[in-house]
Amino acid sequence: MTRILLIGGQGQVGWALQRALAPLGDVTAPPRLGAPGLALDLLQPATLDEAMQRLQPDVIVNASAWNAVDAAESDPAPAFALNADAPARLAQAAAERNALLVHFSTDQVLPGLGDQPQDEDTPPAPLNAYGRSKLAGERAIQASGCRHLILRTTWVHSPRRTNFLRAMLARAAVADRLQVVDDEVGCPTAADGLADATAHAVRAVRAQPRLGGLYHCVDAGAVSRFDYVRHLLTEARQLGMPLRTRPDDVVPVSSAYFAAPAARPLNARLDARRFEATFGLRMSPWQDGVRRTLQALARS
Ligand SMILES: NC(=O)c1ccc[n+]([C@@H]2O[C@H](COP(=O)([O-])OP(=O)(O)OC[C@H]3O[C@@H](n4cnc5c(N)ncnc54)[C@H](OP(=O)(O)O)[C@@H]3O)[C@@H](O)[C@H]2O)c1
C-alpha cells in the first residue's frame, strides 16, 4: 500500500487532498501544532525528520505555504522559510528515500505580461517577494534531483479558510457597494477539483515516473476580478444568501487604486493544456467550481 505524507492537510487544498488522495493509499496528515511525535511543523526540521522516520512515505505532498502576499513585502523571511527553505528540505528528504514529492506553486512566479494564458515555458520573473519565495522553492526542488510533481495554480477557492471568494461574500453581506479591480484577469480554481486532478496525476507519475515535472493546473476559462465578483453575487443570491450588495452595485476600479504593498500580475491566466494532455484529464470550467463552493457555503 502506498504511504502518503500530506503536509498542510488543514488548508484549502490540503483538506480537499485528504479526500482525493485517500483511494491511493494510507494518507497521514499531521497537524502543524500538537503533541510531540505527531505534529509536523516545517519550520522545525526535527519534526520532519521524525515524521519521515516514522511514516517512511512513498509520496510526500506539500500543501503548506506562507500565503501572506502583502506582508511578505516588508518581511520576506517567513515566506522564504516556508516557501523556499522548507521545500528544499522536503526535496532532500524525498531524494534520500526515492519518494515522489508533490508541491504547489503559483502564477505569481511569472510577470503576468500580455493577455494570453501562460504556459510552462514562460520565463519566470516574479513581481513580489511572495513570488520570489515560491520560485526559489520550485528551483530548489528541481535542483535536488528528487522525483517531483510541481503544480502551479491560481485564485484558489474553497468553503474553508480565507480566500478572495469568501472575502467578497463577507463584504457583500454588509456593504451597499463593492469596488473591485477590473484589470487583473485569472482562473478561479476550486480546491476540490485541483485535489482530484492532483490525485490522478500522482497515480500516473507513480506508474510512469517520466511524467513528473512542472505543470500549470487551473480550472478552465478566465475572468477579471470585477466580473468574477459580479458572477459570485448573482449565483450567491440565487442560492438564497443574504447579501446587501447587488451585482450592479459592484464598481470597477484599477488595481493601482488600492495601492497594495505587493504588486500582482495583471495576467494571472495559466495554460493547463500540457497538464491535461499529459495526464488525459480535462479541467472543468471555473464557473462549475465556483458553484460547488457557493453551494457548500450556502449549506453551512
Ligand atoms: N490560495 C491561493 O489562491 C493559491 C494560489 C496559487 C497557489 N497556491 C498554492 O497552493 C498551495 C495550497 O494553498 P492553500 O490556499 O491551500 O493554503 P492555506 O489554505 O493557507 O493552507 C496552508 C496550510 O499550510 C500549513 N502550514 C503553515 N505553516 C506551516 C508550517 N510551518 N508547517 C507545516 N504546515 C504549515 C497551514 O497549517 P495550519 O492549518 O495549522 O494553519 C495550512 O494547513 C500553496 O502552495 C500555495 O502557495 C495557492
XYZ file of C-alpha atoms and ligand atoms in Angstrom:
348
model
C 0.000 0.000 0.000
C 1.338 3.453 -0.931
C 2.239 5.554 2.111
C 1.406 9.231 1.625
C 2.549 12.045 3.912
C 0.354 15.111 3.427
C 1.626 18.401 4.873
C -0.775 21.328 5.240
C -3.770 18.993 5.339
C -5.931 21.563 7.104
C -5.564 24.197 4.381
C -7.857 24.799 1.427
C -6.052 22.466 -0.949
C -4.781 20.142 1.761
C -8.248 19.473 3.131
C -9.511 18.533 -0.324
C -6.416 16.373 -0.831
C -7.195 14.368 2.288
C -10.306 13.124 0.458
C -8.863 12.923 -3.058
C -5.682 11.040 -2.100
C -7.464 8.524 0.122
C -8.089 5.949 -2.655
C -4.364 5.917 -3.500
C -3.096 4.619 -0.177
C -2.583 5.362 3.501
C -2.728 9.123 3.910
C -1.241 10.641 7.076
C -1.797 14.375 7.523
C -0.036 15.506 10.702
C -1.266 18.782 12.200
C 1.176 21.699 12.330
C 0.634 22.052 16.067
C 0.138 19.225 18.502
C 1.742 16.551 20.585
C 5.463 15.886 20.064
C 5.885 12.904 17.759
C 2.576 13.577 15.990
C 2.755 17.173 14.752
C 4.798 18.320 11.752
C 5.941 21.937 11.662
C 8.103 22.568 8.611
C 9.835 25.394 10.459
C 11.088 22.813 12.965
C 13.112 20.444 10.795
C 13.393 17.850 13.570
C 9.651 17.224 13.293
C 10.059 16.483 9.571
C 12.910 14.058 10.286
C 10.782 12.354 12.910
C 7.773 12.058 10.562
C 9.931 10.675 7.741
C 11.392 8.036 10.079
C 8.014 7.088 11.485
C 5.967 7.064 8.278
C 8.548 6.085 5.612
C 6.385 7.759 2.922
C 6.437 6.799 -0.765
C 4.774 10.112 -1.647
C 5.187 13.466 0.149
C 2.526 16.032 -0.689
C 3.304 19.588 0.379
C 0.124 21.672 0.537
C 1.599 24.115 3.057
C 2.528 27.671 2.173
C 3.111 31.134 3.501
C 0.419 32.998 1.561
C 0.534 36.463 3.190
C 1.450 38.162 -0.090
C 1.361 41.779 1.108
C 3.043 41.106 4.469
C 5.908 39.368 2.650
C 6.910 42.669 1.007
C 8.075 44.241 4.271
C 9.104 40.969 5.953
C 10.024 38.302 3.390
C 11.821 35.986 5.844
C 8.764 33.874 6.857
C 7.769 33.476 3.204
C 11.248 32.268 2.242
C 11.431 29.966 5.276
C 8.209 28.137 4.373
C 8.059 28.555 0.588
C 11.726 28.049 -0.272
C 13.802 26.549 2.578
C 11.138 24.010 3.640
C 10.563 22.655 0.096
C 14.346 22.341 -0.245
C 14.410 20.158 2.892
C 11.421 18.158 1.647
C 13.175 17.596 -1.679
C 16.278 16.352 0.092
C 14.180 14.011 2.245
C 12.322 12.771 -0.847
C 15.569 12.191 -2.761
C 17.060 10.221 0.143
C 14.266 7.650 0.024
C 13.337 7.935 -3.657
C 9.884 9.256 -2.727
C 7.755 11.377 -5.063
C 7.429 14.995 -3.885
C 4.232 16.813 -4.875
C 4.356 20.585 -4.421
C 2.124 23.538 -5.328
C 3.241 26.843 -6.756
C 1.639 29.929 -8.166
C 1.179 32.136 -11.230
C 2.948 34.797 -9.157
C 6.333 33.372 -10.173
C 5.503 34.859 -13.604
C 5.376 38.553 -14.530
C 1.838 38.286 -15.953
C 2.568 40.047 -19.240
C 0.109 40.102 -22.145
C -3.418 38.807 -22.212
C -2.960 35.157 -23.126
C -2.776 32.049 -20.910
C 0.854 31.498 -19.877
C 2.366 28.057 -20.355
C 5.219 26.341 -18.537
C 7.807 27.815 -20.939
C 7.006 31.397 -19.905
C 10.175 32.811 -18.299
C 9.635 33.370 -14.557
C 10.067 36.927 -13.281
C 8.160 37.434 -10.008
C 6.816 40.910 -9.249
C 6.765 40.451 -5.477
C 8.560 38.765 -2.565
C 5.950 36.015 -2.271
C 6.513 35.104 -5.928
C 10.286 35.145 -5.429
C 9.954 32.812 -2.426
C 7.729 30.395 -4.392
C 10.119 30.442 -7.355
C 13.031 29.668 -5.025
C 11.014 26.678 -3.738
C 10.370 25.385 -7.270
C 14.037 25.731 -8.173
C 15.257 24.004 -5.019
C 13.034 21.015 -5.797
C 14.131 20.888 -9.438
C 17.813 21.162 -8.465
C 17.575 18.419 -5.841
C 17.127 15.634 -8.379
C 14.181 14.179 -6.458
C 11.174 12.776 -8.303
C 8.659 15.579 -8.272
C 5.393 16.990 -9.487
C 5.087 20.773 -9.151
C 1.645 22.176 -9.931
C 1.289 25.922 -10.398
C -2.224 27.113 -9.752
C -4.039 30.367 -9.109
C -7.001 32.094 -7.401
C -7.861 29.035 -5.281
C -11.234 28.993 -3.556
C -12.988 26.557 -1.260
C -15.543 26.714 1.549
C -12.629 26.647 4.028
C -10.145 29.198 5.280
C -9.710 32.635 3.799
C -9.821 33.292 0.082
C -10.950 36.028 -2.316
C -14.375 34.418 -2.880
C -15.182 34.258 0.825
C -13.783 37.728 1.474
C -16.000 39.223 -1.244
C -19.100 37.442 0.085
C -18.353 38.671 3.604
C -18.071 42.261 2.378
C -21.129 41.956 0.159
C -23.129 40.824 3.184
C -22.666 44.225 4.872
C -21.774 46.763 2.151
C -24.098 48.571 -0.268
C -21.443 48.605 -2.963
C -18.088 46.995 -3.644
C -15.110 48.352 -5.531
C -13.303 45.547 -7.353
C -10.327 45.679 -9.685
C -11.107 45.042 -13.322
C -7.553 44.907 -14.698
C -6.473 41.614 -13.081
C -7.590 38.530 -15.013
C -7.124 34.982 -13.788
C -8.529 31.490 -13.424
C -10.565 30.892 -10.261
C -9.700 27.321 -9.315
C -11.683 25.129 -6.949
C -9.599 23.344 -4.320
C -11.645 20.151 -4.687
C -11.114 19.909 -8.467
C -7.424 20.750 -8.077
C -7.111 17.982 -5.488
C -8.833 15.451 -7.750
C -6.585 16.388 -10.675
C -3.551 16.126 -8.393
C -4.526 12.632 -7.249
C -4.926 11.447 -10.853
C -1.541 12.920 -11.750
C 0.127 11.343 -8.708
C -1.200 7.941 -9.743
C 0.098 8.442 -13.283
C 3.548 9.621 -12.167
C 3.844 6.690 -9.748
C 3.206 4.363 -12.699
C 5.320 6.340 -15.210
C 7.977 8.429 -13.441
C 8.946 10.188 -16.703
C 5.658 12.130 -16.467
C 6.942 14.060 -13.448
C 7.876 17.725 -13.719
C 6.274 21.161 -13.563
C 2.760 21.826 -14.848
C 0.124 24.515 -14.803
C -3.108 23.236 -13.260
C -6.098 25.602 -13.138
C -9.792 25.480 -13.863
C -10.758 26.304 -17.441
C -11.505 29.816 -18.663
C -10.538 33.184 -17.254
C -12.277 36.216 -15.792
C -11.419 39.620 -14.360
C -11.832 40.050 -10.611
C -14.649 42.508 -11.332
C -16.646 40.054 -13.486
C -15.801 37.253 -11.044
C -17.419 39.136 -8.188
C -20.489 40.036 -10.236
C -20.828 36.357 -11.126
C -20.377 35.342 -7.476
C -23.035 37.722 -6.230
C -25.516 36.646 -8.919
C -25.059 32.964 -8.061
C -24.990 33.517 -4.314
C -28.257 35.459 -4.402
C -29.855 32.643 -6.414
C -28.783 30.280 -3.623
C -30.557 32.500 -1.113
C -27.525 34.024 0.581
C -28.444 37.294 2.274
C -26.278 39.905 0.516
C -26.630 43.680 0.617
C -24.551 44.321 -2.493
C -26.334 43.632 -5.768
C -24.266 42.607 -8.823
C -24.979 46.001 -10.411
C -23.507 47.706 -7.331
C -20.040 46.301 -7.996
C -17.872 49.169 -9.207
C -14.790 48.582 -11.389
C -11.519 50.195 -10.304
C -7.939 49.730 -11.438
C -5.508 47.759 -9.271
C -3.454 50.946 -8.874
C -6.408 52.415 -6.952
C -5.851 50.064 -3.999
C -2.052 50.515 -3.967
C -1.453 47.158 -2.263
C 2.082 46.703 -0.884
C 2.751 43.762 -3.236
C 2.387 44.155 -6.985
C 0.235 41.418 -8.558
C 0.481 40.077 -12.104
C -2.324 41.603 -14.162
C -2.408 38.469 -16.267
C -2.922 35.500 -13.904
C -4.135 33.211 -16.703
C -2.331 29.872 -16.721
C -2.465 27.460 -19.644
C -3.255 23.963 -18.335
C -3.171 22.229 -21.728
C 0.149 20.458 -21.090
C -1.190 19.061 -17.805
C -4.428 17.968 -19.478
C -2.670 16.333 -22.439
C -0.062 14.568 -20.313
C -2.494 13.106 -17.822
C -5.539 12.677 -20.065
C -7.640 14.968 -17.903
C -9.913 17.932 -18.521
C -10.135 20.766 -16.015
C -13.720 21.909 -15.505
C -14.964 25.442 -16.240
C -14.233 27.849 -13.396
C -17.955 28.565 -13.076
C -18.614 24.922 -12.076
C -16.097 25.072 -9.254
C -17.468 28.378 -8.012
C -20.960 26.887 -7.950
C -19.745 23.949 -5.819
C -18.010 26.255 -3.353
C -21.074 28.505 -3.108
C -23.401 25.540 -2.646
C -21.205 24.207 0.171
C -21.170 27.647 1.817
C -24.949 28.007 1.413
C -25.469 24.612 3.081
C -23.318 25.610 6.036
N -4.730 30.241 -2.168
C -4.439 30.585 -3.437
O -5.151 31.384 -4.075
C -3.249 29.983 -4.118
C -2.908 30.455 -5.385
C -1.803 29.908 -6.032
C -1.074 28.903 -5.417
N -1.425 28.464 -4.180
C -0.598 27.427 -3.559
O -1.419 26.310 -3.226
C -0.891 25.672 -2.058
C -2.008 25.500 -1.039
O -2.513 26.785 -0.671
P -3.807 26.951 0.228
O -4.566 28.099 -0.304
O -4.467 25.640 0.409
O -3.133 27.393 1.610
P -3.828 27.577 3.051
O -5.280 27.349 2.983
O -3.293 28.882 3.575
O -3.191 26.399 3.911
C -1.823 26.397 4.204
C -1.536 25.204 5.089
O -0.140 25.274 5.398
C 0.007 24.923 6.752
N 1.234 25.453 7.322
C 1.513 26.761 7.555
N 2.712 26.844 8.159
C 3.171 25.578 8.295
C 4.331 25.003 8.877
N 5.290 25.765 9.440
N 4.474 23.674 8.878
C 3.517 22.880 8.330
N 2.397 23.347 7.774
C 2.223 24.695 7.771
C -1.221 25.527 7.417
O -1.352 24.913 8.692
P -2.499 25.364 9.740
O -3.728 24.655 9.265
O -2.009 24.877 11.034
O -2.594 26.860 9.644
C -2.297 25.187 6.406
O -2.814 23.889 6.662
C 0.274 26.547 -1.598
O 1.487 26.041 -2.108
C 0.002 27.884 -2.251
O 1.159 28.648 -2.451
C -2.497 28.967 -3.518
